[in-house]
One Martini backbone bead per residue (centre of mass of N, CA, C, O) as a GRO file, in nm:
protein
  383
    1MET     BB    1   0.098   0.036   0.023
    2THR     BB    2   0.077   0.340  -0.015
    3PHE     BB    3   0.118   0.641   0.130
    4LYS     BB    4  -0.127   0.777   0.009
    5HIS     BB    5  -0.335   0.567   0.091
    6LYS     BB    6  -0.289   0.576   0.397
    7LEU     BB    7  -0.364   0.871   0.434
    8SER     BB    8  -0.660   0.855   0.341
    9ARG     BB    9  -0.752   0.651   0.551
   10ARG     BB   10  -0.685   0.816   0.802
   11LEU     BB   11  -0.872   1.056   0.745
   12ALA     BB   12  -1.139   0.896   0.747
   13GLN     BB   13  -1.128   0.802   1.041
   14LEU     BB   14  -1.123   1.081   1.169
   15ARG     BB   15  -1.394   1.178   1.055
   16ASP     BB   16  -1.573   0.959   1.191
   17ALA     BB   17  -1.494   1.024   1.488
   18ARG     BB   18  -1.603   1.312   1.491
   19LEU     BB   19  -1.893   1.242   1.426
   20TYR     BB   20  -1.948   1.063   1.672
   21ALA     BB   21  -1.877   1.278   1.878
   22ALA     BB   22  -2.094   1.479   1.796
   23LEU     BB   23  -2.336   1.298   1.838
   24GLY     BB   24  -2.289   1.232   2.135
   25GLY     BB   25  -2.291   1.523   2.237
   26GLY     BB   26  -2.581   1.591   2.146
   27LEU     BB   27  -2.726   1.381   2.315
   28ILE     BB   28  -2.630   1.479   2.588
   29LEU     BB   29  -2.749   1.765   2.570
   30ALA     BB   30  -3.042   1.683   2.532
   31ALA     BB   31  -3.068   1.532   2.798
   32CYS     BB   32  -2.998   1.777   2.981
   33GLU     BB   33  -3.247   1.960   2.891
   34GLN     BB   34  -3.483   1.755   2.978
   35GLN     BB   35  -3.315   1.676   3.246
   36PRO     BB   36  -3.267   1.715   3.561
   37SER     BB   37  -3.026   1.740   3.777
   38ALA     BB   38  -2.927   1.621   4.084
   39LEU     BB   39  -2.699   1.863   4.088
   40GLY     BB   40  -2.875   2.083   4.057
   41PRO     BB   41  -3.059   2.356   4.183
   42ASP     BB   42  -3.343   2.163   4.199
   43PHE     BB   43  -3.288   1.860   4.276
   44GLY     BB   44  -3.525   1.746   4.079
   45VAL     BB   45  -3.747   1.962   4.103
   46LEU     BB   46  -4.049   2.049   3.948
   47SER     BB   47  -4.274   2.082   4.198
   48ILE     BB   48  -4.491   2.287   4.423
   49SER     BB   49  -4.781   2.210   4.645
   50LEU     BB   50  -5.027   2.371   4.843
   51THR     BB   51  -5.240   2.260   5.123
   52PRO     BB   52  -5.413   2.495   5.153
   53ARG     BB   53  -5.423   2.799   4.990
   54SER     BB   54  -5.630   2.881   5.229
   55ASP     BB   55  -5.654   3.005   5.577
   56THR     BB   56  -5.778   2.980   5.922
   57VAL     BB   57  -5.659   3.107   6.245
   58LEU     BB   58  -5.638   3.112   6.572
   59VAL     BB   59  -5.535   3.242   6.841
   60GLY     BB   60  -5.341   2.962   6.962
   61ASP     BB   61  -5.369   2.803   6.710
   62SER     BB   62  -5.358   2.527   6.470
   63MET     BB   63  -5.218   2.425   6.145
   64ARG     BB   64  -5.200   2.228   5.835
   65LEU     BB   65  -4.968   2.196   5.579
   66THR     BB   66  -4.949   2.066   5.242
   67ALA     BB   67  -4.693   1.911   5.039
   68THR     BB   68  -4.637   1.879   4.684
   69VAL     BB   69  -4.381   1.682   4.522
   70VAL     BB   70  -4.218   1.694   4.207
   71MET     BB   71  -4.007   1.457   4.054
   72ASN     BB   72  -3.745   1.330   3.890
   73ASN     BB   73  -3.777   1.009   3.813
   74ASN     BB   74  -3.909   0.937   4.089
   75GLN     BB   75  -3.789   1.068   4.309
   76THR     BB   76  -3.712   1.147   4.612
   77PRO     BB   77  -3.817   1.374   4.807
   78ARG     BB   78  -3.713   1.649   4.922
   79ALA     BB   79  -3.658   1.865   5.148
   80LEU     BB   80  -3.822   2.120   5.313
   81THR     BB   81  -3.870   2.477   5.339
   82TRP     BB   82  -4.003   2.666   5.605
   83THR     BB   83  -4.178   2.990   5.591
   84SER     BB   84  -4.260   3.313   5.731
   85GLY     BB   85  -4.435   3.612   5.616
   86MET     BB   86  -4.577   3.633   5.938
   87SER     BB   87  -4.418   3.622   6.219
   88ALA     BB   88  -4.602   3.813   6.406
   89MET     BB   89  -4.868   3.609   6.350
   90ALA     BB   90  -4.698   3.347   6.241
   91SER     BB   91  -4.590   3.015   6.264
   92VAL     BB   92  -4.355   2.756   6.127
   93SER     BB   93  -4.283   2.444   6.072
   94GLN     BB   94  -4.102   2.181   5.906
   95ALA     BB   95  -4.404   2.036   5.887
   96GLY     BB   96  -4.637   2.276   5.841
   97THR     BB   97  -4.705   2.415   6.114
   98VAL     BB   98  -4.944   2.652   6.211
   99HIS     BB   99  -4.919   2.938   6.440
  100GLY     BB  100  -5.110   3.154   6.618
  101LEU     BB  101  -5.045   3.490   6.749
  102HIS     BB  102  -5.177   3.728   6.569
  103ALA     BB  103  -5.366   3.936   6.425
  104GLY     BB  104  -5.380   3.852   6.072
  105SER     BB  105  -5.190   3.847   5.755
  106GLY     BB  106  -5.044   3.600   5.509
  107PHE     BB  107  -4.749   3.391   5.433
  108ILE     BB  108  -4.664   3.053   5.352
  109VAL     BB  109  -4.345   2.890   5.277
  110ALA     BB  110  -4.236   2.645   5.034
  111SER     BB  111  -3.901   2.496   4.969
  112SER     BB  112  -3.692   2.373   4.679
  113GLY     BB  113  -3.462   2.526   4.580
  114ASN     BB  114  -3.622   2.699   4.315
  115LYS     BB  115  -3.874   2.585   4.448
  116LYS     BB  116  -4.213   2.722   4.519
  117ASP     BB  117  -4.477   2.785   4.772
  118SER     BB  118  -4.799   2.932   4.877
  119ALA     BB  119  -5.003   3.037   5.169
  120ALA     BB  120  -5.290   3.177   5.294
  121VAL     BB  121  -5.306   3.347   5.617
  122THR     BB  122  -5.547   3.389   5.889
  123VAL     BB  123  -5.554   3.568   6.190
  124VAL     BB  124  -5.778   3.524   6.467
  125SER     BB  125  -5.941   3.653   6.720
  126GLN     BB  126  -6.120   3.531   6.991
  127THR     BB  127  -6.167   3.833   7.043
  128PRO     BB  128  -6.308   4.107   6.989
  129PRO     BB  129  -6.263   4.406   6.910
  130PRO     BB  130  -6.276   4.703   7.006
  131PRO     BB  131  -6.467   4.955   6.980
  132VAL     BB  132  -6.536   5.234   6.835
  133PRO     BB  133  -6.536   5.532   6.947
  134VAL     BB  134  -6.724   5.791   7.051
  135ALA     BB  135  -6.718   6.142   6.930
  136LEU     BB  136  -7.028   6.185   6.830
  137VAL     BB  137  -7.361   6.347   6.873
  138ALA     BB  138  -7.634   6.363   6.653
  139VAL     BB  139  -7.913   6.585   6.657
  140SER     BB  140  -8.247   6.539   6.510
  141PRO     BB  141  -8.341   6.819   6.530
  142ALA     BB  142  -8.181   7.095   6.670
  143SER     BB  143  -8.464   7.248   6.620
  144SER     BB  144  -8.799   7.315   6.771
  145THR     BB  145  -9.161   7.351   6.739
  146VAL     BB  146  -9.422   7.298   6.985
  147ARG     BB  147  -9.731   7.224   7.058
  148ILE     BB  148  -9.959   7.185   7.273
  149GLY     BB  149  -9.999   6.826   7.271
  150ALA     BB  150  -9.759   6.766   7.108
  151ALA     BB  151  -9.513   6.590   6.899
  152LYS     BB  152  -9.149   6.490   6.872
  153GLN     BB  153  -8.906   6.341   6.670
  154LEU     BB  154  -8.591   6.223   6.761
  155THR     BB  155  -8.243   6.189   6.651
  156ALA     BB  156  -7.950   5.975   6.710
  157THR     BB  157  -7.593   5.992   6.601
  158PRO     BB  158  -7.324   5.810   6.620
  159GLU     BB  159  -6.970   5.902   6.593
  160ASP     BB  160  -6.671   5.914   6.477
  161GLY     BB  161  -6.386   6.094   6.408
  162SER     BB  162  -6.480   6.081   6.079
  163GLY     BB  163  -6.816   6.062   6.073
  164THR     BB  164  -6.896   5.773   6.122
  165PRO     BB  165  -7.142   5.577   6.170
  166LEU     BB  166  -7.267   5.409   6.469
  167ALA     BB  167  -7.379   5.104   6.538
  168GLY     BB  168  -7.532   4.975   6.832
  169ARG     BB  169  -7.571   5.211   7.023
  170THR     BB  170  -7.628   5.352   7.325
  171ILE     BB  171  -7.914   5.566   7.414
  172THR     BB  172  -7.979   5.857   7.607
  173TRP     BB  173  -8.249   6.050   7.748
  174ALA     BB  174  -8.305   6.414   7.819
  175SER     BB  175  -8.460   6.671   8.027
  176ASN     BB  176  -8.433   7.004   8.169
  177ASN     BB  177  -8.775   7.045   8.128
  178ALA     BB  178  -9.055   6.877   8.226
  179GLY     BB  179  -9.266   7.124   8.224
  180VAL     BB  180  -9.240   7.140   7.899
  181ALA     BB  181  -9.063   6.865   7.828
  182THR     BB  182  -9.058   6.531   7.721
  183VAL     BB  183  -8.863   6.213   7.699
  184SER     BB  184  -8.803   5.925   7.557
  185ALA     BB  185  -8.611   5.641   7.489
  186SER     BB  186  -8.667   5.715   7.161
  187GLY     BB  187  -8.705   6.052   7.131
  188LEU     BB  188  -8.991   6.142   7.227
  189VAL     BB  189  -9.151   6.450   7.225
  190THR     BB  190  -9.349   6.608   7.490
  191SER     BB  191  -9.569   6.843   7.552
  192VAL     BB  192  -9.668   7.057   7.842
  193GLY     BB  193  -9.547   7.359   7.832
  194VAL     BB  194  -9.467   7.671   7.817
  195GLY     BB  195  -9.144   7.694   7.653
  196ALA     BB  196  -8.809   7.573   7.726
  197ALA     BB  197  -8.592   7.299   7.604
  198THR     BB  198  -8.335   7.050   7.663
  199ILE     BB  199  -8.221   6.786   7.461
  200THR     BB  200  -8.044   6.481   7.555
  201ALA     BB  201  -7.788   6.278   7.396
  202THR     BB  202  -7.627   5.968   7.509
  203SER     BB  203  -7.293   5.811   7.424
  204GLU     BB  204  -7.031   5.708   7.587
  205GLY     BB  205  -7.017   6.016   7.721
  206VAL     BB  206  -7.154   6.141   7.467
  207SER     BB  207  -7.308   6.454   7.359
  208GLY     BB  208  -7.631   6.580   7.245
  209THR     BB  209  -7.842   6.855   7.126
  210ALA     BB  210  -8.181   7.003   7.161
  211ALA     BB  211  -8.412   7.255   7.080
  212VAL     BB  212  -8.724   7.326   7.260
  213THR     BB  213  -9.038   7.479   7.170
  214VAL     BB  214  -9.330   7.574   7.352
  215ALA     BB  215  -9.653   7.641   7.216
  216THR     BB  216  -9.937   7.776   7.151
  217VAL     BB  217 -10.226   7.771   7.004
  218PRO     BB  218 -10.353   7.982   6.798
  219VAL     BB  219 -10.581   8.223   6.760
  220ALA     BB  220 -10.831   8.249   6.493
  221SER     BB  221 -11.105   8.284   6.671
  222VAL     BB  222 -11.402   8.480   6.777
  223THR     BB  223 -11.698   8.430   6.986
  224VAL     BB  224 -12.006   8.599   7.055
  225SER     BB  225 -12.247   8.544   7.329
  226PRO     BB  226 -12.463   8.714   7.229
  227ALA     BB  227 -12.484   8.926   6.945
  228THR     BB  228 -12.757   9.035   7.079
  229VAL     BB  229 -12.880   9.304   7.301
  230SER     BB  230 -13.150   9.379   7.535
  231LEU     BB  231 -13.203   9.668   7.751
  232VAL     BB  232 -13.256   9.814   8.050
  233VAL     BB  233 -13.220  10.030   8.269
  234GLY     BB  234 -13.021   9.849   8.512
  235ALA     BB  235 -12.952   9.609   8.361
  236ALA     BB  236 -12.830   9.267   8.293
  237ALA     BB  237 -12.568   9.071   8.112
  238GLN     BB  238 -12.426   8.774   7.973
  239LEU     BB  239 -12.121   8.722   7.820
  240SER     BB  240 -11.956   8.514   7.566
  241ALA     BB  241 -11.632   8.367   7.478
  242THR     BB  242 -11.489   8.193   7.188
  243THR     BB  243 -11.206   8.000   7.116
  244LYS     BB  244 -11.020   7.925   6.806
  245ASP     BB  245 -10.877   7.750   6.573
  246SER     BB  246 -10.816   7.682   6.239
  247ALA     BB  247 -10.995   7.400   6.281
  248GLY     BB  248 -11.226   7.472   6.515
  249ASN     BB  249 -11.103   7.440   6.784
  250VAL     BB  250 -11.137   7.462   7.111
  251LEU     BB  251 -10.998   7.707   7.331
  252THR     BB  252 -10.848   7.707   7.641
  253GLY     BB  253 -10.722   7.949   7.866
  254ARG     BB  254 -10.778   8.225   7.741
  255THR     BB  255 -10.736   8.555   7.706
  256ILE     BB  256 -10.995   8.806   7.774
  257THR     BB  257 -11.108   9.112   7.642
  258TRP     BB  258 -11.315   9.392   7.730
  259ALA     BB  259 -11.531   9.628   7.537
  260SER     BB  260 -11.676   9.960   7.506
  261SER     BB  261 -11.799  10.208   7.282
  262ASN     BB  262 -12.033  10.301   7.519
  263MET     BB  263 -12.030  10.376   7.853
  264ALA     BB  264 -12.299  10.556   7.874
  265VAL     BB  265 -12.478  10.296   7.800
  266ALA     BB  266 -12.247  10.056   7.831
  267THR     BB  267 -12.103   9.801   8.028
  268VAL     BB  268 -11.803   9.591   8.084
  269SER     BB  269 -11.655   9.333   8.217
  270ALA     BB  270 -11.396   9.101   8.253
  271THR     BB  271 -11.643   8.866   8.235
  272GLY     BB  272 -11.898   8.988   8.049
  273VAL     BB  273 -12.069   9.195   8.207
  274LEU     BB  274 -12.367   9.361   8.132
  275SER     BB  275 -12.460   9.720   8.156
  276GLY     BB  276 -12.724   9.943   8.186
  277ILE     BB  277 -12.733  10.304   8.174
  278ALA     BB  278 -12.855  10.413   7.892
  279ALA     BB  279 -13.007  10.517   7.635
  280GLY     BB  280 -12.902  10.307   7.361
  281SER     BB  281 -12.592  10.219   7.191
  282ALA     BB  282 -12.351   9.934   7.168
  283THR     BB  283 -12.017   9.792   7.141
  284ILE     BB  284 -11.897   9.470   7.207
  285THR     BB  285 -11.555   9.357   7.277
  286ALA     BB  286 -11.365   9.058   7.205
  287THR     BB  287 -11.018   8.969   7.297
  288SER     BB  288 -10.769   8.729   7.148
  289GLU     BB  289 -10.468   8.731   7.022
  290GLY     BB  290 -10.586   8.959   6.803
  291GLN     BB  291 -10.877   8.848   6.824
  292SER     BB  292 -11.219   8.940   6.724
  293ALA     BB  293 -11.549   9.023   6.869
  294THR     BB  294 -11.904   9.109   6.852
  295ALA     BB  295 -12.167   9.303   7.021
  296THR     BB  296 -12.502   9.419   7.034
  297VAL     BB  297 -12.642   9.696   7.229
  298THR     BB  298 -12.968   9.779   7.370
  299VAL     BB  299 -13.090  10.067   7.547
  300SER     BB  300 -13.376  10.121   7.756
  301SER     BB  301 -13.633  10.250   7.902
  302VAL     BB  302 -13.863  10.246   8.141
  303PRO     BB  303 -14.179  10.161   8.108
  304VAL     BB  304 -14.516  10.264   8.107
  305ALA     BB  305 -14.788  10.066   8.206
  306SER     BB  306 -14.958  10.281   8.406
  307VAL     BB  307 -15.240  10.500   8.512
  308ILE     BB  308 -15.328  10.676   8.819
  309VAL     BB  309 -15.630  10.835   8.940
  310SER     BB  310 -15.635  11.000   9.269
  311PRO     BB  311 -15.905  11.113   9.299
  312ALA     BB  312 -16.172  11.146   9.076
  313THR     BB  313 -16.268  11.358   9.297
  314ALA     BB  314 -16.340  11.700   9.417
  315GLY     BB  315 -16.511  11.792   9.663
  316GLY     BB  316 -16.832  11.757   9.844
  317GLY     BB  317 -16.840  11.434   9.805
  318HIS     BB  318 -16.868  11.389   9.514
  319ARG     BB  319 -16.953  11.189   9.252
  320ASP     BB  320 -16.919  11.047   8.973
  321ASP     BB  321 -17.064  10.865   8.704
  322HIS     BB  322 -16.883  10.604   8.816
  323GLY     BB  323 -16.886  10.629   9.110
  324ASP     BB  324 -16.637  10.427   9.264
  325GLU     BB  325 -16.467  10.477   9.039
  326ARG     BB  326 -16.120  10.471   8.942
  327ARG     BB  327 -15.849  10.635   8.828
  328GLU     BB  328 -15.543  10.460   8.770
  329GLU     BB  329 -15.197  10.481   8.840
  330ARG     BB  330 -14.961  10.241   8.744
  331ASP     BB  331 -14.644  10.138   8.867
  332ARG     BB  332 -14.382   9.908   8.768
  333GLY     BB  333 -14.173  10.036   8.907
  334GLY     BB  334 -13.941   9.998   9.130
  335ASP     BB  335 -14.101   9.805   9.383
  336GLY     BB  336 -14.400   9.718   9.250
  337VAL     BB  337 -14.604   9.906   9.391
  338GLU     BB  338 -14.930   9.981   9.395
  339ARG     BB  339 -15.048  10.327   9.354
  340PRO     BB  340 -15.275  10.560   9.433
  341ARG     BB  341 -15.336  10.868   9.254
  342GLY     BB  342 -15.382  11.220   9.362
  343LEU     BB  343 -15.439  11.502   9.522
  344GLY     BB  344 -15.417  11.356   9.814
  345ASP     BB  345 -15.183  11.141   9.668
  346ARG     BB  346 -14.924  11.274   9.577
  347GLN     BB  347 -14.632  11.284   9.433
  348PRO     BB  348 -14.363  11.427   9.477
  349CYS     BB  349 -14.218  11.743   9.369
  350ASP     BB  350 -13.957  11.888   9.275
  351ARG     BB  351 -13.779  12.155   9.146
  352ASP     BB  352 -13.707  11.993   8.873
  353CYS     BB  353 -14.050  11.954   8.842
  354PRO     BB  354 -14.282  12.196   8.798
  355GLY     BB  355 -14.503  12.047   8.627
  356GLY     BB  356 -14.640  11.872   8.842
  357ARG     BB  357 -14.837  12.081   8.968
  358HIS     BB  358 -14.981  12.165   8.707
  359ASP     BB  359 -15.101  11.889   8.639
  360ALA     BB  360 -15.273  11.856   8.894
  361ALA     BB  361 -15.444  12.113   8.855
  362GLN     BB  362 -15.556  12.041   8.578
  363ARG     BB  363 -15.704  11.785   8.667
  364TYR     BB  364 -15.890  11.927   8.871
  365HIS     BB  365 -16.040  12.124   8.672
  366GLU     BB  366 -16.145  11.908   8.482
  367GLY     BB  367 -16.328  11.773   8.694
  368LEU     BB  368 -16.506  12.015   8.754
  369GLY     BB  369 -16.615  12.057   8.468
  370ARG     BB  370 -16.756  11.782   8.439
  371ARG     BB  371 -16.947  11.810   8.679
  372GLY     BB  372 -17.095  12.067   8.588
  373ALA     BB  373 -17.205  11.950   8.325
  374ASP     BB  374 -17.371  11.724   8.452
  375ARG     BB  375 -17.567  11.898   8.621
  376ALA     BB  376 -17.692  12.054   8.393
  377ASP     BB  377 -17.818  11.810   8.257
  378ASP     BB  378 -17.999  11.726   8.494
  379ARG     BB  379 -18.181  11.980   8.503
  380VAL     BB  380 -18.298  11.959   8.222
  381GLY     BB  381 -18.435  11.684   8.273
  382GLU     BB  382 -18.632  11.781   8.506
  383GLN     BB  383 -18.796  11.995   8.321
   0.00000   0.00000   0.00000
């Protein structure tokens, strides 16, 4: 075999060896990319999964987390490392047991190599947290006016420092003037008398107030009864006034003032008693809280009911044509005693009525004239 031939054969062998080496190296690299090495950073761990994914534990209690580890080529799972991401609130053992320390939440982590998984854990206190303190009590409405006999509902809202309403808080109610207004345990205000009162609502030592004014129902109308009155001089009559509200309800206990438009004719007392003074007319007015009503009164003189003339004859003992009959003037006034009056029994007349004597004398002469005429007629008949 020539040298040239040997050289060619040698080069061919070297070329085949390099090819085989390249192929073997490629296969080794491919195998390394597909399968993690037991000596690599993941220690052959493909994945870690914790159950439960989230859980709750009470302060002082414990719970167990379970880790599922998937290994390469069914290798035996390597040991896990457990850590708490919420160490102030919960601790975890290397067996995955979580122990609650203080209320809060966070994560528990299990790892092996570069693989890890976590579970959310919430630690709850066995006793509820203390309530948010009341910072303000708002009473609504802050002010109101109530009529006597009426009621008004108030509401109180406890609030925290940021103005957030606080539910379920106990509220007590009080009035500083029970003679004006009282308040129930539910905040219902009832009016008692005219005046002002302060209503206080208290919750956890914090108070709020509302101002309440109690007023009377205003008088809307006044009626006087009777509306017309007729009197004689010296007589009296009782008037009455009725006050009503706008709904027509009778109002009691209201002050009423009385006045007469003509006190020379009629006067009226503070209680509505009317008195006739002299003949004429007057208007009586009753007023209450700016509302008025009137009554009309007419006063007349005492009338003459009858006239008695006595004696019917004067002098000589003669009697007139009517025998023992007498014309009598009877007066129904005064003490009511009927008295016959004539020349012999005339009522005295003072200096202020000079006509009284003239009238009596005139009646006397008229009687004489009638008797003289009667006698003359008698004599003519006898002839």
